mmCIF file of C-alpha atoms and ligand atoms in Angstrom:
data_model
loop_
_atom_site.group_PDB
_atom_site.id
_atom_site.type_symbol
_atom_site.label_atom_id
_atom_site.label_comp_id
_atom_site.label_asym_id
_atom_site.label_seq_id
_atom_site.Cartn_x
_atom_site.Cartn_y
_atom_site.Cartn_z
ATOM 1 C CA UNK W 340 -16.388 18.894 -39.707
ATOM 2 C CA UNK W 341 -12.830 20.035 -39.132
ATOM 3 C CA UNK W 342 -14.002 22.344 -36.354
ATOM 4 C CA UNK W 343 -15.939 19.533 -34.676
ATOM 5 C CA UNK W 344 -12.909 17.227 -34.746
ATOM 6 C CA UNK W 345 -10.720 19.983 -33.348
ATOM 7 C CA UNK W 346 -13.121 20.608 -30.493
ATOM 8 C CA UNK W 347 -13.247 16.883 -29.737
ATOM 9 C CA UNK W 348 -9.455 16.625 -29.732
ATOM 10 C CA UNK W 349 -9.234 19.666 -27.485
ATOM 11 C CA UNK W 350 -11.786 18.183 -25.078
ATOM 12 C CA UNK W 351 -9.938 14.880 -24.967
ATOM 13 C CA UNK W 352 -6.675 16.689 -24.366
ATOM 14 C CA UNK W 353 -8.153 18.808 -21.593
ATOM 15 C CA UNK W 354 -9.768 15.820 -19.885
ATOM 16 C CA UNK W 355 -6.555 13.851 -20.020
ATOM 17 C CA UNK W 356 -4.310 16.586 -18.723
ATOM 18 C CA UNK W 357 -6.764 17.411 -15.936
ATOM 19 C CA UNK W 358 -6.995 13.770 -14.865
ATOM 20 C CA UNK W 359 -3.236 13.323 -14.696
ATOM 21 C CA UNK W 360 -2.424 16.682 -13.108
ATOM 22 C CA UNK W 361 -0.710 15.728 -9.863
ATOM 23 C CA UNK W 362 -0.327 18.512 -7.336
ATOM 24 C CA UNK W 363 2.994 17.060 -6.273
ATOM 25 C CA UNK W 364 3.824 19.786 -3.758
ATOM 26 C CA UNK W 365 1.013 18.477 -1.531
ATOM 27 C CA UNK W 366 1.729 14.740 -1.532
ATOM 28 C CA UNK W 367 4.704 12.705 -0.323
ATOM 29 C CA UNK W 368 5.329 9.040 0.314
ATOM 30 C CA UNK W 369 7.434 7.957 3.285
ATOM 31 C CA UNK W 370 8.858 4.463 3.604
ATOM 32 C CA UNK W 371 8.372 3.065 7.116
ATOM 33 C CA UNK W 372 9.735 -0.371 6.292
ATOM 34 C CA UNK W 373 11.666 -1.467 3.211
ATOM 35 C CA UNK W 374 12.523 -5.022 4.242
ATOM 36 C CA UNK W 375 10.761 -8.373 4.174
ATOM 37 C CA UNK W 376 10.390 -10.943 6.942
ATOM 38 C CA UNK W 377 14.097 -11.683 7.533
ATOM 39 C CA UNK W 378 15.488 -11.044 11.027
ATOM 40 C CA UNK W 379 19.007 -10.082 10.004
ATOM 41 C CA UNK W 380 18.470 -7.696 7.084
ATOM 42 C CA UNK W 381 18.734 -4.596 9.267
ATOM 43 C CA UNK W 382 15.426 -3.250 7.943
ATOM 44 C CA UNK W 383 11.879 -2.844 9.161
ATOM 45 C CA UNK W 384 9.251 -5.005 7.510
ATOM 46 C CA UNK W 385 6.692 -3.492 5.147
ATOM 47 C CA UNK W 386 5.075 -0.138 5.860
ATOM 48 C CA UNK W 387 4.385 3.143 4.009
ATOM 49 C CA UNK W 388 2.875 6.471 4.915
ATOM 50 C CA UNK W 389 1.215 8.970 2.593
ATOM 51 C CA UNK W 390 1.565 12.592 3.647
ATOM 52 C CA UNK W 391 -0.973 15.087 2.314
ATOM 53 C CA UNK W 392 -0.590 18.790 3.053
ATOM 54 C CA UNK W 393 2.007 17.889 5.703
ATOM 55 C CA UNK W 394 -0.320 15.537 7.560
ATOM 56 C CA UNK W 395 0.055 11.742 7.732
ATOM 57 C CA UNK W 396 -3.169 10.551 6.116
ATOM 58 C CA UNK W 397 -2.878 6.954 4.908
ATOM 59 C CA UNK W 398 -0.888 4.041 6.296
ATOM 60 C CA UNK W 399 -0.209 1.130 3.959
ATOM 61 C CA UNK W 400 0.806 -2.109 5.682
ATOM 62 C CA UNK W 401 1.808 -2.499 9.308
ATOM 63 C CA UNK W 402 4.864 -4.757 9.281
ATOM 64 C CA UNK W 403 7.133 -5.249 12.322
ATOM 65 C CA UNK W 404 9.199 -2.143 13.050
ATOM 66 C CA UNK W 405 7.062 0.133 10.885
ATOM 67 C CA UNK W 406 5.410 1.607 13.980
ATOM 68 C CA UNK W 407 8.847 2.661 15.271
ATOM 69 C CA UNK W 408 9.548 4.492 12.006
ATOM 70 C CA UNK W 409 6.050 5.985 12.204
ATOM 71 C CA UNK W 410 6.978 7.457 15.568
ATOM 72 C CA UNK W 411 10.257 8.832 14.199
ATOM 73 C CA UNK W 412 8.485 10.441 11.240
ATOM 74 C CA UNK W 413 6.655 12.922 13.441
ATOM 75 C CA UNK W 414 3.278 11.706 12.178
ATOM 76 C CA UNK W 415 0.246 12.319 14.391
ATOM 77 C CA UNK W 416 -1.881 9.193 14.767
ATOM 78 C CA UNK W 417 -4.988 11.363 15.040
ATOM 79 C CA UNK W 418 -4.406 12.573 11.446
ATOM 80 C CA UNK W 419 -4.687 9.089 9.878
ATOM 81 C CA UNK W 420 -7.740 8.662 7.660
ATOM 82 C CA UNK W 421 -7.232 5.020 6.800
ATOM 83 C CA UNK W 422 -5.053 1.946 7.187
ATOM 84 C CA UNK W 423 -4.726 -0.296 4.146
ATOM 85 C CA UNK W 424 -3.297 -3.799 4.414
ATOM 86 C CA UNK W 425 -2.105 -5.652 1.314
ATOM 87 C CA UNK W 426 -2.264 -9.021 3.074
ATOM 88 C CA UNK W 427 -1.945 -10.607 6.487
ATOM 89 C CA UNK W 428 1.496 -12.161 6.332
ATOM 90 C CA UNK W 429 3.383 -11.292 9.520
ATOM 91 C CA UNK W 430 5.780 -8.935 7.717
ATOM 92 C CA UNK W 431 2.827 -6.773 6.580
ATOM 93 C CA UNK W 432 0.457 -6.858 9.527
ATOM 94 C CA UNK W 433 2.042 -7.789 12.869
ATOM 95 C CA UNK W 434 2.427 -4.178 14.108
ATOM 96 C CA UNK W 435 -1.318 -3.504 13.901
ATOM 97 C CA UNK W 436 -1.786 -4.091 17.630
ATOM 98 C CA UNK W 437 1.262 -1.910 18.359
ATOM 99 C CA UNK W 438 -0.272 1.009 16.461
ATOM 100 C CA UNK W 439 -3.607 0.654 18.244
ATOM 101 C CA UNK W 440 -2.054 0.287 21.698
ATOM 102 C CA UNK W 441 0.270 3.211 20.987
ATOM 103 C CA UNK W 442 -2.704 5.349 20.014
ATOM 104 C CA UNK W 443 -3.898 5.273 23.627
ATOM 105 C CA UNK W 444 -1.282 7.944 24.261
ATOM 106 C CA UNK W 445 -2.441 10.140 21.371
ATOM 107 C CA UNK W 446 -5.350 12.524 20.937
ATOM 108 C CA UNK W 447 -7.265 10.424 18.394
ATOM 109 C CA UNK W 448 -11.026 10.515 18.959
ATOM 110 C CA UNK W 449 -12.438 9.680 15.536
ATOM 111 C CA UNK W 450 -12.989 6.162 14.252
ATOM 112 C CA UNK W 451 -10.218 4.577 12.196
ATOM 113 C CA UNK W 452 -11.035 2.658 9.032
ATOM 114 C CA UNK W 453 -8.991 -0.456 8.343
ATOM 115 C CA UNK W 454 -9.131 -2.175 4.947
ATOM 116 C CA UNK W 455 -7.612 -5.475 3.882
ATOM 117 C CA UNK W 456 -8.362 -8.682 2.040
ATOM 118 C CA UNK W 457 -11.341 -10.934 2.682
ATOM 119 C CA UNK W 458 -10.705 -14.506 3.818
ATOM 120 C CA UNK W 459 -9.623 -17.442 1.724
ATOM 121 C CA UNK W 460 -8.803 -21.072 2.580
ATOM 122 C CA UNK W 461 -5.521 -20.135 4.245
ATOM 123 C CA UNK W 462 -6.000 -16.682 5.701
ATOM 124 C CA UNK W 463 -8.652 -15.037 7.893
ATOM 125 C CA UNK W 464 -10.489 -11.957 6.709
ATOM 126 C CA UNK W 465 -9.068 -8.635 7.862
ATOM 127 C CA UNK W 466 -12.085 -8.104 10.154
ATOM 128 C CA UNK W 467 -11.509 -11.558 11.670
ATOM 129 C CA UNK W 468 -7.795 -10.819 12.142
ATOM 130 C CA UNK W 469 -8.767 -7.713 14.102
ATOM 131 C CA UNK W 470 -11.169 -9.745 16.256
ATOM 132 C CA UNK W 471 -8.582 -12.474 16.899
ATOM 133 C CA UNK W 472 -6.083 -9.825 17.962
ATOM 134 C CA UNK W 473 -8.251 -7.450 19.969
ATOM 135 C CA UNK W 474 -11.795 -8.800 20.071
ATOM 136 C CA UNK W 475 -13.523 -10.058 23.231
ATOM 137 C CA UNK W 476 -11.597 -13.338 23.030
ATOM 138 C CA UNK W 477 -8.529 -11.963 21.293
ATOM 139 C CA UNK W 478 -4.940 -12.362 22.425
ATOM 140 C CA UNK W 479 -5.023 -8.683 23.363
ATOM 141 C CA UNK W 480 -8.584 -8.594 24.649
ATOM 142 C CA UNK W 481 -7.481 -5.851 27.039
ATOM 143 C CA UNK W 482 -7.728 -3.617 23.950
ATOM 144 C CA UNK W 483 -11.219 -4.832 23.010
ATOM 145 C CA UNK W 484 -12.742 -1.399 23.535
ATOM 146 C CA UNK W 485 -11.056 -0.345 20.282
ATOM 147 C CA UNK W 486 -12.805 -3.096 18.332
ATOM 148 C CA UNK W 487 -16.135 -3.580 20.052
ATOM 149 C CA UNK W 488 -16.402 -0.080 21.416
ATOM 150 C CA UNK W 489 -18.358 0.460 24.555
ATOM 151 C CA UNK W 490 -17.403 3.397 26.688
ATOM 152 C CA UNK W 491 -13.744 3.574 27.453
ATOM 153 C CA UNK W 492 -11.978 3.862 24.114
ATOM 154 C CA UNK W 493 -11.902 7.241 22.407
ATOM 155 C CA UNK W 494 -12.434 5.689 19.000
ATOM 156 C CA UNK W 495 -13.145 2.402 17.267
ATOM 157 C CA UNK W 496 -11.322 0.529 14.498
ATOM 158 C CA UNK W 497 -13.767 -0.355 11.741
ATOM 159 C CA UNK W 498 -12.604 -3.168 9.449
ATOM 160 C CA UNK W 499 -13.720 -3.626 5.856
ATOM 161 C CA UNK W 500 -12.851 -6.786 3.929
ATOM 162 C CA UNK W 501 -11.981 -6.290 0.256
ATOM 163 C CA UNK W 502 -13.670 -9.032 -1.834
ATOM 164 C CA UNK W 503 -11.277 -11.324 -3.660
ATOM 165 C CA UNK W 504 -12.733 -11.117 -7.154
ATOM 166 C CA UNK W 505 -10.208 -11.454 -9.912
ATOM 167 C CA UNK W 506 -10.279 -8.592 -12.399
ATOM 168 C CA UNK W 507 -12.497 -6.324 -10.311
ATOM 169 C CA UNK W 508 -11.478 -3.156 -8.530
ATOM 170 C CA UNK W 509 -13.178 -2.007 -5.336
ATOM 171 C CA UNK W 510 -13.204 1.648 -4.400
ATOM 172 C CA UNK W 511 -13.328 3.221 -0.933
ATOM 173 C CA UNK W 512 -13.567 6.840 0.071
ATOM 174 C CA UNK W 513 -11.214 7.648 2.967
ATOM 175 C CA UNK W 514 -12.194 11.325 2.988
ATOM 176 C CA UNK W 515 -13.621 13.914 0.607
ATOM 177 C CA UNK W 516 -10.182 14.125 -0.977
ATOM 178 C CA UNK W 517 -8.675 10.647 -0.713
ATOM 179 C CA UNK W 518 -9.826 7.528 -2.547
ATOM 180 C CA UNK W 519 -8.379 4.031 -2.214
ATOM 181 C CA UNK W 520 -8.863 1.306 -4.822
ATOM 182 C CA UNK W 521 -8.009 -2.371 -4.354
ATOM 183 C CA UNK W 522 -7.807 -5.384 -6.605
ATOM 184 C CA UNK W 523 -7.164 -9.067 -5.898
ATOM 185 C CA UNK W 524 -3.608 -10.155 -6.739
ATOM 186 C CA UNK W 525 -1.965 -13.578 -6.849
ATOM 187 C CA UNK W 526 0.417 -14.195 -3.934
ATOM 188 C CA UNK W 527 0.602 -17.980 -3.933
ATOM 189 C CA UNK W 528 -2.086 -19.342 -1.579
ATOM 190 C CA UNK W 529 -2.385 -16.069 0.337
ATOM 191 C CA UNK W 530 -5.319 -13.661 0.186
ATOM 192 C CA UNK W 531 -3.746 -10.439 -1.112
ATOM 193 C CA UNK W 532 -4.657 -7.150 -2.783
ATOM 194 C CA UNK W 533 -2.805 -4.295 -4.482
ATOM 195 C CA UNK W 534 -3.783 -0.731 -3.565
ATOM 196 C CA UNK W 535 -4.029 2.496 -5.542
ATOM 197 C CA UNK W 536 -4.422 5.683 -3.493
ATOM 198 C CA UNK W 537 -5.588 8.840 -5.280
ATOM 199 C CA UNK W 538 -5.398 12.351 -3.856
ATOM 200 C CA UNK W 539 -4.716 15.877 -5.148
ATOM 201 C CA UNK W 540 -4.702 14.503 -8.705
ATOM 202 C CA UNK W 541 -1.841 12.141 -7.779
ATOM 203 C CA UNK W 542 -1.878 8.363 -7.649
ATOM 204 C CA UNK W 543 0.390 6.006 -5.718
ATOM 205 C CA UNK W 544 0.146 2.252 -6.276
ATOM 206 C CA UNK W 545 1.359 -0.475 -3.930
ATOM 207 C CA UNK W 546 1.819 -3.897 -5.464
ATOM 208 C CA UNK W 547 2.133 -5.583 -2.085
ATOM 209 C CA UNK W 548 3.586 -9.057 -2.456
ATOM 210 C CA UNK W 549 2.403 -10.759 -5.630
ATOM 211 C CA UNK W 550 3.372 -12.882 -8.561
ATOM 212 C CA UNK W 551 1.892 -11.534 -11.763
ATOM 213 C CA UNK W 552 -0.181 -14.635 -12.476
ATOM 214 C CA UNK W 553 -3.436 -12.655 -12.492
ATOM 215 C CA UNK W 554 -1.945 -9.925 -14.745
ATOM 216 C CA UNK W 555 -3.967 -7.197 -13.025
ATOM 217 C CA UNK W 556 -1.315 -4.757 -11.838
ATOM 218 C CA UNK W 557 -0.967 -3.097 -15.278
ATOM 219 C CA UNK W 558 -4.555 -1.886 -14.953
ATOM 220 C CA UNK W 559 -4.583 -0.624 -11.399
ATOM 221 C CA UNK W 560 -1.152 0.996 -11.868
ATOM 222 C CA UNK W 561 -2.079 2.684 -15.145
ATOM 223 C CA UNK W 562 -0.296 6.055 -15.422
ATOM 224 C CA UNK W 563 0.363 6.135 -11.684
ATOM 225 C CA UNK W 564 2.671 8.864 -10.448
ATOM 226 C CA UNK W 565 4.473 6.281 -8.322
ATOM 227 C CA UNK W 566 4.477 2.482 -8.265
ATOM 228 C CA UNK W 567 5.887 0.854 -5.120
ATOM 229 C CA UNK W 568 6.904 -2.680 -6.083
ATOM 230 C CA UNK W 569 8.136 -5.564 -3.937
ATOM 231 C CA UNK W 570 11.618 -6.672 -4.999
ATOM 232 C CA UNK W 571 11.760 -9.877 -2.975
ATOM 233 C CA UNK W 572 13.230 -12.261 -5.555
ATOM 234 C CA UNK W 573 15.910 -12.115 -8.280
ATOM 235 C CA UNK W 574 15.316 -12.774 -11.965
ATOM 236 C CA UNK W 575 16.474 -16.406 -11.713
ATOM 237 C CA UNK W 576 14.033 -17.266 -8.901
ATOM 238 C CA UNK W 577 12.078 -20.504 -9.142
ATOM 239 C CA UNK W 578 9.758 -22.764 -7.162
ATOM 240 C CA UNK W 579 7.826 -21.276 -4.251
ATOM 241 C CA UNK W 580 9.577 -17.910 -4.610
ATOM 242 C CA UNK W 581 8.283 -17.369 -8.135
ATOM 243 C CA UNK W 582 4.781 -18.473 -7.130
ATOM 244 C CA UNK W 583 4.767 -15.736 -4.478
ATOM 245 C CA UNK W 584 6.699 -12.848 -6.030
ATOM 246 C CA UNK W 585 7.392 -10.998 -9.283
ATOM 247 C CA UNK W 586 10.872 -10.911 -10.754
ATOM 248 C CA UNK W 587 12.654 -7.668 -11.720
ATOM 249 C CA UNK W 588 11.871 -8.380 -15.393
ATOM 250 C CA UNK W 589 8.179 -8.639 -14.561
ATOM 251 C CA UNK W 590 8.268 -5.436 -12.503
ATOM 252 C CA UNK W 591 9.918 -3.673 -15.449
ATOM 253 C CA UNK W 592 7.278 -4.828 -17.935
ATOM 254 C CA UNK W 593 4.424 -3.819 -15.644
ATOM 255 C CA UNK W 594 5.954 -0.369 -15.047
ATOM 256 C CA UNK W 595 6.479 0.055 -18.780
ATOM 257 C CA UNK W 596 3.033 -1.133 -19.894
ATOM 258 C CA UNK W 597 1.287 0.853 -17.172
ATOM 259 C CA UNK W 598 3.385 3.916 -18.064
ATOM 260 C CA UNK W 599 4.023 4.701 -14.420
ATOM 261 C CA UNK W 600 5.891 7.944 -13.935
ATOM 262 C CA UNK W 601 8.222 6.709 -11.198
ATOM 263 C CA UNK W 602 9.141 3.330 -9.709
ATOM 264 C CA UNK W 603 10.157 2.656 -6.107
ATOM 265 C CA UNK W 604 11.655 -0.755 -5.391
ATOM 266 C CA UNK W 605 11.111 -1.966 -1.834
ATOM 267 C CA UNK W 606 10.473 -5.071 0.299
ATOM 268 C CA UNK W 607 14.054 -6.176 -0.269
ATOM 269 C CA UNK W 608 15.384 -9.464 1.007
ATOM 270 C CA UNK W 609 19.043 -10.390 1.356
ATOM 271 C CA UNK W 610 18.914 -12.186 -1.991
ATOM 272 C CA UNK W 611 17.907 -8.925 -3.717
ATOM 273 C CA UNK W 612 19.713 -6.442 -1.455
ATOM 274 C CA UNK W 613 23.016 -7.946 -2.526
ATOM 275 C CA UNK W 614 22.348 -7.455 -6.263
ATOM 276 C CA UNK W 615 20.610 -4.070 -6.447
ATOM 277 C CA UNK W 616 22.803 -2.779 -9.294
ATOM 278 C CA UNK W 617 22.075 -5.876 -11.356
ATOM 279 C CA UNK W 618 18.348 -5.450 -10.664
ATOM 280 C CA UNK W 619 18.470 -1.788 -11.706
ATOM 281 C CA UNK W 620 20.165 -2.823 -14.973
ATOM 282 C CA UNK W 621 17.468 -5.393 -15.739
ATOM 283 C CA UNK W 622 14.668 -2.917 -15.084
ATOM 284 C CA UNK W 623 16.306 0.019 -16.893
ATOM 285 C CA UNK W 624 16.617 -2.107 -20.033
ATOM 286 C CA UNK W 625 12.818 -2.191 -20.279
ATOM 287 C CA UNK W 626 11.416 0.722 -18.241
ATOM 288 C CA UNK W 627 12.570 4.244 -19.140
ATOM 289 C CA UNK W 628 11.314 6.155 -16.074
ATOM 290 C CA UNK W 629 13.119 7.082 -12.851
ATOM 291 C CA UNK W 630 13.729 4.293 -10.324
ATOM 292 C CA UNK W 631 14.416 4.723 -6.611
ATOM 293 C CA UNK W 632 15.527 2.167 -4.023
ATOM 294 C CA UNK W 633 13.616 2.287 -0.735
ATOM 295 C CA UNK W 634 15.318 2.650 2.629
ATOM 296 C CA UNK W 635 13.604 2.964 5.993
ATOM 297 C CA UNK W 636 12.502 6.545 6.558
ATOM 298 C CA UNK W 637 13.019 7.625 2.934
ATOM 299 C CA UNK W 638 10.653 10.384 1.789
ATOM 300 C CA UNK W 639 9.764 10.231 -1.902
ATOM 301 C CA UNK W 640 8.388 13.207 -3.829
ATOM 302 C CA UNK W 641 6.044 12.708 -6.757
HETATM 303 ZN ZN1 ZN V 2068 6.145 -9.695 2.456
#
């Protein structure tokens, strides 16, 4: 009996350590935009890039200015294996057309998969957003070959809408080595999802913008090597702000309960940029792990 228990414990231990073994030398996160929608914060809007084996493989959000930082990063557009949008607010999605237009001058010739939320009463589905931008009757219909490919474009953007089902996680394979998982989060009336990207035994989670009213981030962020959390409002926020965003205290509790190994605060607005030390104090009182503050261009190791 003792032997059997020992073997079981050993198996459990082995399984656990294998599952959480992050090959951190192969994976990096780069911040392309650490700001929100404000014009005068001196920061790009939301955008992140996951590097794997020194290639830019996954883009998360496409906020204004993020494509400029993408260019500065030295990333090759042809290397991207997926674009993941958390939601379609302007500060997370308005550079999409800029990336696609810019790609004309790159060597990309394989299709590009784009993932984002399905529609709700307020927002179009990600696939519809793409059509309204670059479809046959889109504002940028001159780029329609990239959406409804005929002959001229070298590749096509293929959009997948993540269903908005509370409490469920949807999984997508971006390549043999990279998996992306999404779950519906509460961001006021906006259709929004959080993303977890897994590769080389590592996991990086992006809260996107969300309040914690659905209480789902703990699950999708469980034991993540890095949680990127939007720090758009202070602890004393109220009204619309609190219906859209999580406070520092909430971020701290999620990071603690999910046992994330590292926390990156991002998506700052002037009301949080001005009190970063106070915010760090609030979070450190509850969450014991390392915390970094995002800046545009910052490269974060796992
Ligand atoms: Zn935002």
